[in-house]
mmCIF file of C-alpha atoms in Angstrom:
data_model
loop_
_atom_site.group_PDB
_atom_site.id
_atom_site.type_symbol
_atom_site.label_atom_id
_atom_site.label_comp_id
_atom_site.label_asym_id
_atom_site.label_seq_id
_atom_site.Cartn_x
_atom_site.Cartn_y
_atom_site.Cartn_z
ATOM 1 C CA UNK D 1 -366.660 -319.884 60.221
ATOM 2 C CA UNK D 2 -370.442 -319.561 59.876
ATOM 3 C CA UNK D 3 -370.606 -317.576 63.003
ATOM 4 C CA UNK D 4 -367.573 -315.053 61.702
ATOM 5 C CA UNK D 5 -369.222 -314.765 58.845
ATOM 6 C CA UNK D 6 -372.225 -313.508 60.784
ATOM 7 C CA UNK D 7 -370.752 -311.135 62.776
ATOM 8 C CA UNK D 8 -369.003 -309.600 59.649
ATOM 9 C CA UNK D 9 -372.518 -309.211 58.038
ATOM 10 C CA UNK D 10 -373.947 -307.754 61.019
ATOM 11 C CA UNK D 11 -370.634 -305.547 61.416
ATOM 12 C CA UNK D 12 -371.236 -304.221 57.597
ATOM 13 C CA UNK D 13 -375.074 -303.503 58.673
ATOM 14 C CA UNK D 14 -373.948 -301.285 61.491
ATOM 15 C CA UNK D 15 -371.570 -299.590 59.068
ATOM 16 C CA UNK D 16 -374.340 -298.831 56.451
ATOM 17 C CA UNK D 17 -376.723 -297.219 59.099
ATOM 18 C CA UNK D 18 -374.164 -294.930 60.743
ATOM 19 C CA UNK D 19 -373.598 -294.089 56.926
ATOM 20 C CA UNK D 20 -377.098 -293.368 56.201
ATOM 21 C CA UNK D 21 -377.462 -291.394 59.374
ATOM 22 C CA UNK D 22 -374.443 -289.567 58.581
ATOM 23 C CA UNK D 23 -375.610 -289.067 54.460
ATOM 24 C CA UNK D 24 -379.103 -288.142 56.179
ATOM 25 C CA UNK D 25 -377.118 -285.336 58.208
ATOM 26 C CA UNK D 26 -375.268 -283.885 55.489
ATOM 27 C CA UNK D 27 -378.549 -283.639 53.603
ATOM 28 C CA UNK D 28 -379.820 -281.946 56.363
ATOM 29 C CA UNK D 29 -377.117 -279.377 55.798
ATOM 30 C CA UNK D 30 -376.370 -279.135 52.303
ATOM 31 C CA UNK D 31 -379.007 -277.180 49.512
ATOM 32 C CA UNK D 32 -379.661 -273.676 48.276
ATOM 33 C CA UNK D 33 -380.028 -272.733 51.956
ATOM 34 C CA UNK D 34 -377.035 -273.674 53.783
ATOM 35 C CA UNK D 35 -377.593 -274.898 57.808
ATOM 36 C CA UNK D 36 -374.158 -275.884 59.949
ATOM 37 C CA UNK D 37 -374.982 -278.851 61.909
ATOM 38 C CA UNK D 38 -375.419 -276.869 65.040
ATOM 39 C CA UNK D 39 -378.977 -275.570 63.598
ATOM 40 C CA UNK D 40 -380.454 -279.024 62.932
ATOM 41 C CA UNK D 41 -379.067 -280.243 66.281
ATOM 42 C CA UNK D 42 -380.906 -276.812 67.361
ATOM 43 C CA UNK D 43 -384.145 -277.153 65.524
ATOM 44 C CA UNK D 44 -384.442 -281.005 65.459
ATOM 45 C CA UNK D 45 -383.020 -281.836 69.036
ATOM 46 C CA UNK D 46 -383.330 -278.989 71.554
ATOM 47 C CA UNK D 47 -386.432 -277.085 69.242
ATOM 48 C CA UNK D 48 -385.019 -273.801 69.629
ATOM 49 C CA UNK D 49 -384.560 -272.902 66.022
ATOM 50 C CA UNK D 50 -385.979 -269.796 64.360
ATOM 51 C CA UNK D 51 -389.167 -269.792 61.957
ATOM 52 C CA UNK D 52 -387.441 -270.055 58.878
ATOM 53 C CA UNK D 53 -385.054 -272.554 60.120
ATOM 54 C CA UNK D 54 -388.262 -274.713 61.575
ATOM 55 C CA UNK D 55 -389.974 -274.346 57.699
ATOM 56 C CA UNK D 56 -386.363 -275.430 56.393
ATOM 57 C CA UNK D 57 -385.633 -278.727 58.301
ATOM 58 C CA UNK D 58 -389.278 -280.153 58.964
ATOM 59 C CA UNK D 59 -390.899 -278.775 56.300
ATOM 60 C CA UNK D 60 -389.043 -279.406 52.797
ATOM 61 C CA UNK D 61 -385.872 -281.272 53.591
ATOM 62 C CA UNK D 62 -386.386 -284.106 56.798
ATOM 63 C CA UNK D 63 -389.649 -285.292 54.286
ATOM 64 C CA UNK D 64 -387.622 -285.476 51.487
ATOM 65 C CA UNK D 65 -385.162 -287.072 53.148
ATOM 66 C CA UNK D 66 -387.583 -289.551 55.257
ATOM 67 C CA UNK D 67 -389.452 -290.346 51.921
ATOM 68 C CA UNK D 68 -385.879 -291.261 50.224
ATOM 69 C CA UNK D 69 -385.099 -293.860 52.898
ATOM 70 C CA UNK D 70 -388.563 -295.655 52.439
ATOM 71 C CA UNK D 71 -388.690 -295.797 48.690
ATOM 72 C CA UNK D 72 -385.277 -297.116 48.607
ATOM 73 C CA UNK D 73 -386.272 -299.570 51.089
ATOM 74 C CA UNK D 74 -389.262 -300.436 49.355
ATOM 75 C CA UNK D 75 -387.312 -301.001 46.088
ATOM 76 C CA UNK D 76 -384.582 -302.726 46.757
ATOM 77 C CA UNK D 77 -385.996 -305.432 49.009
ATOM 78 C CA UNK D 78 -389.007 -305.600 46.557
ATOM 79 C CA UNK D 79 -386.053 -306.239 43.629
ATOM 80 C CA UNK D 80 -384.357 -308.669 46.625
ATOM 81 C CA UNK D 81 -387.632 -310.994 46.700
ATOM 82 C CA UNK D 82 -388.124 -311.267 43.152
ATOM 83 C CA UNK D 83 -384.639 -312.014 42.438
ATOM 84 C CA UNK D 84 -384.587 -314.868 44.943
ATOM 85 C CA UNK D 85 -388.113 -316.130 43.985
ATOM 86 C CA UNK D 86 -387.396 -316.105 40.083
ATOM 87 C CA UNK D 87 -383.604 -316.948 41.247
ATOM 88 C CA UNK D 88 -382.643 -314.500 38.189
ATOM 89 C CA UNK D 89 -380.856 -311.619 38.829
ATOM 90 C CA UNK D 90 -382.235 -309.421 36.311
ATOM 91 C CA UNK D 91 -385.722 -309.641 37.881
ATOM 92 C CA UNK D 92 -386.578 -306.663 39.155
ATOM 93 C CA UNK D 93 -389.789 -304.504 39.351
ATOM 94 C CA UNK D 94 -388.596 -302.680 36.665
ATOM 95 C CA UNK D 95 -388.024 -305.657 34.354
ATOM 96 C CA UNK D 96 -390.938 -307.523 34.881
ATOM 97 C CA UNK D 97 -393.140 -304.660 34.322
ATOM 98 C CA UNK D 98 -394.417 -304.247 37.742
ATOM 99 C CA UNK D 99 -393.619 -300.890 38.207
ATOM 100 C CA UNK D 100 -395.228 -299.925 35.085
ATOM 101 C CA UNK D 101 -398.566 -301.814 36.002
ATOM 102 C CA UNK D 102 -398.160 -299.195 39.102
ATOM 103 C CA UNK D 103 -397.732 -296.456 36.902
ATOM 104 C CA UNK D 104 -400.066 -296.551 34.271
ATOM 105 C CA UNK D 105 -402.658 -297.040 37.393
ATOM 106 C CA UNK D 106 -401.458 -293.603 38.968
ATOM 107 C CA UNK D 107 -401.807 -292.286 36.047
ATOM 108 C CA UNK D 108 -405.052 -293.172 35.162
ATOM 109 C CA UNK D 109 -406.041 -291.304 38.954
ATOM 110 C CA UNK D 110 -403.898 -288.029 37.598
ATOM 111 C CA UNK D 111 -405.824 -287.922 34.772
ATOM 112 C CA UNK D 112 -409.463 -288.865 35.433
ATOM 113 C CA UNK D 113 -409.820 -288.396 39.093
ATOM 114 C CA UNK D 114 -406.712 -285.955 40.654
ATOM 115 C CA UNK D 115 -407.954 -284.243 43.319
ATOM 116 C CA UNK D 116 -406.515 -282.285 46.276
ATOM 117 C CA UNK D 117 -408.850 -284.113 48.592
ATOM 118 C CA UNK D 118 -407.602 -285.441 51.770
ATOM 119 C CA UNK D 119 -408.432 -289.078 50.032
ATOM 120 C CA UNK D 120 -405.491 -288.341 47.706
ATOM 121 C CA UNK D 121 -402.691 -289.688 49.955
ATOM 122 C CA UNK D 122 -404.666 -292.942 50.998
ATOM 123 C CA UNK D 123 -405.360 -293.441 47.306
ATOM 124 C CA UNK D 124 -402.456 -293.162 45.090
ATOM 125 C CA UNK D 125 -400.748 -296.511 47.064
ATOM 126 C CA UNK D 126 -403.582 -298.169 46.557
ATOM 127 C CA UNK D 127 -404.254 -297.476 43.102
ATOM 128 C CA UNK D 128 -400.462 -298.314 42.750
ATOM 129 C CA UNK D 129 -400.996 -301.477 44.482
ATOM 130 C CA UNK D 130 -403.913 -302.483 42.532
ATOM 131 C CA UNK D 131 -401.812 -301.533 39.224
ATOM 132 C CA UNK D 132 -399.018 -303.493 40.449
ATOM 133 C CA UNK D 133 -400.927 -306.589 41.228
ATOM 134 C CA UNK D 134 -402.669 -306.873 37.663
ATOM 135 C CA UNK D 135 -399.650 -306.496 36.118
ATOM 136 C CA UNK D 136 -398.152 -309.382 38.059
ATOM 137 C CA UNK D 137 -401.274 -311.474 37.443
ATOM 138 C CA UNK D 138 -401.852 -310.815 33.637
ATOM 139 C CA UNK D 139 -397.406 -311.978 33.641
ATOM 140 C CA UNK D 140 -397.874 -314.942 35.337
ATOM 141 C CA UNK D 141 -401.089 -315.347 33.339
ATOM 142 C CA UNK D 142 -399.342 -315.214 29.997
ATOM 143 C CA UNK D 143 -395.960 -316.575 31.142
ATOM 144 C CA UNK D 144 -397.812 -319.803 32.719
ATOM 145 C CA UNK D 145 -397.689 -323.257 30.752
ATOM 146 C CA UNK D 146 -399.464 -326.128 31.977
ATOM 147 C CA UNK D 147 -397.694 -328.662 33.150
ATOM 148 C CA UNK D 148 -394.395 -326.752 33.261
ATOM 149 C CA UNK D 149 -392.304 -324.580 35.964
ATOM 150 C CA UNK D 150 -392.858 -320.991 35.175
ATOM 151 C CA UNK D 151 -389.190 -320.068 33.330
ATOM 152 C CA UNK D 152 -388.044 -317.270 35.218
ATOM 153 C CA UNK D 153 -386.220 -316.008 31.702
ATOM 154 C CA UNK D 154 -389.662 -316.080 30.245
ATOM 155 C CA UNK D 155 -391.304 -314.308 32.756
ATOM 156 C CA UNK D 156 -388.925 -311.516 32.686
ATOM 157 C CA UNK D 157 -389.169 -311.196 28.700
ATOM 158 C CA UNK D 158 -393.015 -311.317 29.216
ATOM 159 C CA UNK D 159 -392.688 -308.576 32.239
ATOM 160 C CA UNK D 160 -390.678 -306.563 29.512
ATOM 161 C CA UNK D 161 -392.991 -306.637 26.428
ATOM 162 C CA UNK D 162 -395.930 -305.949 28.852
ATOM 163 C CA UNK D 163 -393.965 -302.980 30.301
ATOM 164 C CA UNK D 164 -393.941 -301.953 26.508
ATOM 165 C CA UNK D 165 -397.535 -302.101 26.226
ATOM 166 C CA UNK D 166 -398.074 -300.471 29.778
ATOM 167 C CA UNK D 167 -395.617 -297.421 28.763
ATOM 168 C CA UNK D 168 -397.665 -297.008 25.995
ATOM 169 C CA UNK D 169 -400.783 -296.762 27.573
ATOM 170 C CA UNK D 170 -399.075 -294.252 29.593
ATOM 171 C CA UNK D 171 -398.095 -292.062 26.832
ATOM 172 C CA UNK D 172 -401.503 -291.651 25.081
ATOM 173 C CA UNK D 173 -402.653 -290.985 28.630
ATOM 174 C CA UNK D 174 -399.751 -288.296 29.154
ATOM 175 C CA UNK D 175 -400.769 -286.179 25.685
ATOM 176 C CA UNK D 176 -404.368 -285.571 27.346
ATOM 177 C CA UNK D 177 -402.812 -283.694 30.336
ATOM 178 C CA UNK D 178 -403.030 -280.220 30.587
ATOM 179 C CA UNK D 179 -399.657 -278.236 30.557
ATOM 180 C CA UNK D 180 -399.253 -278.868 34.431
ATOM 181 C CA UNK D 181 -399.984 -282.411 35.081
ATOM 182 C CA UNK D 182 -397.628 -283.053 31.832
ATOM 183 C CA UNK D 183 -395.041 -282.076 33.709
ATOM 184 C CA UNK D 184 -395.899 -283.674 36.862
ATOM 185 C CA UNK D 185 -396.158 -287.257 34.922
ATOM 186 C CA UNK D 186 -392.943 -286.728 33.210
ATOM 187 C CA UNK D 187 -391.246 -285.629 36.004
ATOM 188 C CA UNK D 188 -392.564 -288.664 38.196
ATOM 189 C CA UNK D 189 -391.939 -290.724 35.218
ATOM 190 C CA UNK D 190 -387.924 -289.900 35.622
ATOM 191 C CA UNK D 191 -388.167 -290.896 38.900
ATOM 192 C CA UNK D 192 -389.425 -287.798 41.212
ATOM 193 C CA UNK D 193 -389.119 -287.722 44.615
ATOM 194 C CA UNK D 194 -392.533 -285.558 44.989
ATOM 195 C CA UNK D 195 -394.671 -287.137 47.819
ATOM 196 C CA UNK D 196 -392.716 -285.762 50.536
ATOM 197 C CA UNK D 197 -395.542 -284.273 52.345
ATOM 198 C CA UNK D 198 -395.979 -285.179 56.232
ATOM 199 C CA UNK D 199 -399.738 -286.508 55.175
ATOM 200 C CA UNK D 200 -398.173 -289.279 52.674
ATOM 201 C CA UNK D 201 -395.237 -289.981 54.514
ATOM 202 C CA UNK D 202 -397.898 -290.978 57.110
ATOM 203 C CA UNK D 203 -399.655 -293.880 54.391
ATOM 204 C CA UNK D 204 -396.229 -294.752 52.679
ATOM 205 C CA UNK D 205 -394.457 -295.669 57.064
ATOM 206 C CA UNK D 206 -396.695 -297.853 58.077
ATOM 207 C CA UNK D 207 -397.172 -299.691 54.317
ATOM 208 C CA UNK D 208 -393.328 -300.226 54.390
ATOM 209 C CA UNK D 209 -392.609 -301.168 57.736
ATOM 210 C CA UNK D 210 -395.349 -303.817 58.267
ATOM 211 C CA UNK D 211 -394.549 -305.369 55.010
ATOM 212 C CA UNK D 212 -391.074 -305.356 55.633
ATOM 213 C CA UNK D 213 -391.450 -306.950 58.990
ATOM 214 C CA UNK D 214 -393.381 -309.895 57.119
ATOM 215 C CA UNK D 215 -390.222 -310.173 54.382
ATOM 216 C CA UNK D 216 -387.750 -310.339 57.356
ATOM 217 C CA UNK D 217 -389.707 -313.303 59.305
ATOM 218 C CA UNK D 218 -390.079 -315.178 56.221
ATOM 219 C CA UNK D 219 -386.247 -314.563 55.638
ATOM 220 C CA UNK D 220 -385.534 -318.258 56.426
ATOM 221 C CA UNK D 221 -388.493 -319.133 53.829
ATOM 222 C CA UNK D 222 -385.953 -317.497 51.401
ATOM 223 C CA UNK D 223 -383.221 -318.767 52.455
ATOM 224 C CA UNK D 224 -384.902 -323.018 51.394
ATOM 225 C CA UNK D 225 -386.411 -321.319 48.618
ATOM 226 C CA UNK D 226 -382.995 -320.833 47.476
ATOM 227 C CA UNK D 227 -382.164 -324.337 47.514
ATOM 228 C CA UNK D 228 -384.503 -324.997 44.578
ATOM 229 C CA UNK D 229 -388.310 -325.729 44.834
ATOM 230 C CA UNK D 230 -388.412 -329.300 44.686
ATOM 231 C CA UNK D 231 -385.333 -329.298 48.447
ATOM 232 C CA UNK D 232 -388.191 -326.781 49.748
ATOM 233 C CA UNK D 233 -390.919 -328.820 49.213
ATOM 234 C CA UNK D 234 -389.196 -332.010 51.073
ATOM 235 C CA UNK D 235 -388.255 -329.771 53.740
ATOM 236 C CA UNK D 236 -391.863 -329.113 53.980
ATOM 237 C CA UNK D 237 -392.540 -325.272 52.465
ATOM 238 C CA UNK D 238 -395.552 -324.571 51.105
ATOM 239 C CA UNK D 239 -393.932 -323.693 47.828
ATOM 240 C CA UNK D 240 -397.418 -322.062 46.255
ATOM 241 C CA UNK D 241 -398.813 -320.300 49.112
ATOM 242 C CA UNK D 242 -395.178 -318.547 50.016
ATOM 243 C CA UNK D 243 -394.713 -317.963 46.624
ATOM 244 C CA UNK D 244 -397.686 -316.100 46.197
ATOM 245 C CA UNK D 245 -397.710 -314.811 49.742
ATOM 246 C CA UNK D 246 -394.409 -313.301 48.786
ATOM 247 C CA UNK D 247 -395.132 -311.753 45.436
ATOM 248 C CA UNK D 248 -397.580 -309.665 46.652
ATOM 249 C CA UNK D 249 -394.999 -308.371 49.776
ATOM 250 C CA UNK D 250 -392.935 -307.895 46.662
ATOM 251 C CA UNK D 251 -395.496 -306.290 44.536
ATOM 252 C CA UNK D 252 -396.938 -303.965 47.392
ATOM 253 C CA UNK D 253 -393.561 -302.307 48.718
ATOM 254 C CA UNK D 254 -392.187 -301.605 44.915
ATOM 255 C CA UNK D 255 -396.110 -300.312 44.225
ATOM 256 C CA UNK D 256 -395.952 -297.485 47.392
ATOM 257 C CA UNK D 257 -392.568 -296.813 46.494
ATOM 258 C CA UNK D 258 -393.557 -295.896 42.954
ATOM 259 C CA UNK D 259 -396.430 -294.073 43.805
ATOM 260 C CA UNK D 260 -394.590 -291.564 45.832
ATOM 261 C CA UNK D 261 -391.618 -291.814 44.662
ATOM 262 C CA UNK D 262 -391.921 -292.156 40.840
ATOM 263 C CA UNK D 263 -390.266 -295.049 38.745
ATOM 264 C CA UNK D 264 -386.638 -296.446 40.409
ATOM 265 C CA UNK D 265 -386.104 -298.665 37.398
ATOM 266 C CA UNK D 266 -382.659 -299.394 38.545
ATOM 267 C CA UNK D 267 -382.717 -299.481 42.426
ATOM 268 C CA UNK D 268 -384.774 -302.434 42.192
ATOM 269 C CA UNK D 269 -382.092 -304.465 40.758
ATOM 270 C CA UNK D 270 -378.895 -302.836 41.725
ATOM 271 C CA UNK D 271 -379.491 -303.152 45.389
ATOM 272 C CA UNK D 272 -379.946 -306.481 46.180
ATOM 273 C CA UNK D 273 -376.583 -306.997 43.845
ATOM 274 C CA UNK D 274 -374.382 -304.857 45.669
ATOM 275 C CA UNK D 275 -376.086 -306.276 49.289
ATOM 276 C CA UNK D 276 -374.885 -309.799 48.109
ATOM 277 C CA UNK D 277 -371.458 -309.397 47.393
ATOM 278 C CA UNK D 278 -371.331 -307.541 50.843
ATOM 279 C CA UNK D 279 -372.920 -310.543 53.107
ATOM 280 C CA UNK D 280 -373.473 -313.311 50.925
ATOM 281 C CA UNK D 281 -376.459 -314.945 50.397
ATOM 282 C CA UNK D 282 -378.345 -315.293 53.785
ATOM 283 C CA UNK D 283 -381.723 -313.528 53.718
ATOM 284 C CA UNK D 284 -381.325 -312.809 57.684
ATOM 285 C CA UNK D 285 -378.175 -310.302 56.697
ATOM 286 C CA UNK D 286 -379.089 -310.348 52.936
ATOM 287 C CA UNK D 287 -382.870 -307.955 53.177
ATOM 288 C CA UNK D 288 -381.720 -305.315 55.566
ATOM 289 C CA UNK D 289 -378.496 -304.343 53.838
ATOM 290 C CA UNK D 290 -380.424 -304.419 50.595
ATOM 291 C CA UNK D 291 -382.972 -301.927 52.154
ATOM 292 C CA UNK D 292 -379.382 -299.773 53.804
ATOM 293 C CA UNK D 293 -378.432 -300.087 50.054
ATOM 294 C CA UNK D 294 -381.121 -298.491 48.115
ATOM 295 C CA UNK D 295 -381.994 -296.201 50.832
ATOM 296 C CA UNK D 296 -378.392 -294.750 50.328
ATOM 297 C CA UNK D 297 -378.714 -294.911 46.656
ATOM 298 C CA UNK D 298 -381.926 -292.442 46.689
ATOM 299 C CA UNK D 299 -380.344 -290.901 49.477
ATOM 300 C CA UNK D 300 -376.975 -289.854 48.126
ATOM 301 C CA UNK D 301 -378.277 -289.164 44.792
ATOM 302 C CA UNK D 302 -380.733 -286.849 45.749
ATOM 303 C CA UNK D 303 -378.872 -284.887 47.934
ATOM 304 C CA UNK D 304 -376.684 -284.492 44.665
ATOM 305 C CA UNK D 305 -378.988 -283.093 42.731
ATOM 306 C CA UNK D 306 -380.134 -280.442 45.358
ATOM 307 C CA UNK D 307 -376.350 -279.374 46.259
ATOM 308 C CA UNK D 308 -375.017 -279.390 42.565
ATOM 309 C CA UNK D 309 -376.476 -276.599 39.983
ATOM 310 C CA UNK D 310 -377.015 -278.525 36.967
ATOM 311 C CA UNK D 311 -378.907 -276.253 35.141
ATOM 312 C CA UNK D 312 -382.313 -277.478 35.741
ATOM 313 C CA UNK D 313 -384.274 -279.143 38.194
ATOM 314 C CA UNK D 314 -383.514 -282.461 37.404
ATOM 315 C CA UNK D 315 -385.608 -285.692 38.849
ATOM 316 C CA UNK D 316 -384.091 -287.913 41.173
ATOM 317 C CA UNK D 317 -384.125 -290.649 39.016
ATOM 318 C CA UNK D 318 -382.027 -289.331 35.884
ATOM 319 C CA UNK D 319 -378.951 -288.829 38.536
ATOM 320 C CA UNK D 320 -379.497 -293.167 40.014
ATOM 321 C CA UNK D 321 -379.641 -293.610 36.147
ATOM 322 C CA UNK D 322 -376.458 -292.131 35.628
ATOM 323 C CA UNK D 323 -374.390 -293.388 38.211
ATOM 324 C CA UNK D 324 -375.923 -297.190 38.211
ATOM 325 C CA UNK D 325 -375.663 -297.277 34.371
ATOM 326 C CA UNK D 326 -372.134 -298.637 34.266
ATOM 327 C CA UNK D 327 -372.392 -301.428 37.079
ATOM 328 C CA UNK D 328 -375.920 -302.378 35.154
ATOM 329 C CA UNK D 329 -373.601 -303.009 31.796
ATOM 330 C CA UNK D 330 -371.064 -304.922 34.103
ATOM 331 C CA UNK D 331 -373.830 -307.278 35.193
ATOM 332 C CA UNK D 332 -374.798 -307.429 31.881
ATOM 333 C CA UNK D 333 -371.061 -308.390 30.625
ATOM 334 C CA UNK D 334 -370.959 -310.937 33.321
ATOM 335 C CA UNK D 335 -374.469 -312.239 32.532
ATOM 336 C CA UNK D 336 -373.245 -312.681 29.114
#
């Protein structure tokens, strides 16, 4: 049984990456400038595509496309982690006010510091990281009684009012901008895919991958965390140190995603829902296919909003909101 089970997950994984490659493709194709498939294969595979075909592929759509698939990776496994650790599945970085630590930090770089320097890229995910991790600490920090497990339904109405306070900050920040950066933090604020430029694509790789290989060997770590802290602890996990260890894997993928990427407040949460009902709980099957699903998410919504004409150039974001709004009231219902 165990081992069918396994091989469906792993069947369901190889499904989801044939469908991202195959989303990726049509994304390729699809936009205001049409290419048929035999021009990517031309200009991607065999390099014989023409100038403007060459500026097309590698130069606004295969970032976009590349950046999509790492901030939905970076979201939902970041959402996967904290739902496991907090064993709520409303945590999120959205809901605990993570992403809005991250924010308010990027913010504070747009408006005081922006630059075009070649610093910028390195920068902005570390400024989101740093952002990220002092909202974490000042949750804990307030959410912590002594001589009491941290409530994980306390921590998330703490992560909420401080994501009140942190939006705030972010608005009288906002009203100093001049005309352009306004609409660069508002835009970004909906959930903009903007960084998708070859020179942060090269920071946000690397930040995503590494991290993610660190998630996926402490998968099993999970897995007994799952089984309640005080199981773990006989079964000898360091319950502190991975706790903590794992928060800030947590902390730093949602905090390079939202630099980049702009605020996913949904793809955080969604994800690791819709991963779970597909391969159950085991972290081995459970973290990839929650990084398949929110890369798909970003993925198939912003190829939407290049293909359709809606009027306006609408973030990436408002589109995830959209769709994802009705399942988020059916986990609400079912919370309920």
């Amino acid at each position: 049984m165990k081992l069918s089970r396994n091989t469906r997950g792993i069947s369901i994984i190889l499904l989801l990456v044939v469908l991202t490659l195959l989303v990726a493709v049509l994304s390729m194709n699809v936009g205001k400038m049409n290419l048929s498939p035999l021009e990517v294969f031309k200009v991607i595979i065999i390099g014989e595509g023409t100038s403007k075909q060459n500026l097309i592929v590698f130069d606004f759509r295969l970032p976009r496309i590349v950046l999509s698939i790492l901030v939905g990776i970076g979201m939902g496994i970041s959402g996967c982690i904290m739902q496991s650790l907090l064993k709520n599945d409303m945590a999120s970085p959205g809901t605990l006010g993570i992403s809005s630590g991250s924010g308010l930090f990027v913010l504070m770089y747009i408006t005081l510091f922006a630059s075009e320097g070649l610093l910028s890229p390195i920068l902005l995910p570390g400024l989101a990281f740093a952002g990220g991790l002092t909202a974490a600490f000042l949750i804990f920090m307030f959410a912590f009684r002594r001589g009491r497990d941290i409530s994980p339904t306390g921590l998330i109405l703490t992560g909420v009012a401080m994501s009140s306070g942190y939006s705030a900050l972010s608005l009288m920040l906002t009203l100093r901008l001049d005309k352009q950066q306004y609409d660069f933090a508002l835009r970004w604020q909906a959930g903009d895919l903007w960084g998708d430029d070859w020179s942060y694509l090269m920071v946000l790789l690397p930040w995503v991958l590494i991290i993610c290989v660190y998630v996926f060997y402490r998968s099993n770590t999970l897995n007994t965390l799952n089984l309640g802290n005080q199981t773990a602890a006989g079964l000898g996990v360091a319950i502190k140190r991975e706790f903590i260890g794992l928060t800030i894997a947590a902390v730093a993928l949602a905090s390079g995603s939202v630099a980049l990427g702009g605020n996913f407040f949904f793809v955080g949460m969604v994800s690791p829902h819709l991963a779970r009902k597909l391969v159950g709980p085991n972290h081995k099957l459970l973290l990839p296919t929650t990084a398949l699903v929110g890369a798909l998410v970003i993925l198939i919504a912003d190829t939407l909003t290049r293909t359709i004409s809606f009027g306006a150039d609408i973030p990436t974001g408002i589109i995830i909101t959209i769709l994802v709004t009705p399942y988020f009231l059916y986990l609400l219902s079912k919370a309920s």
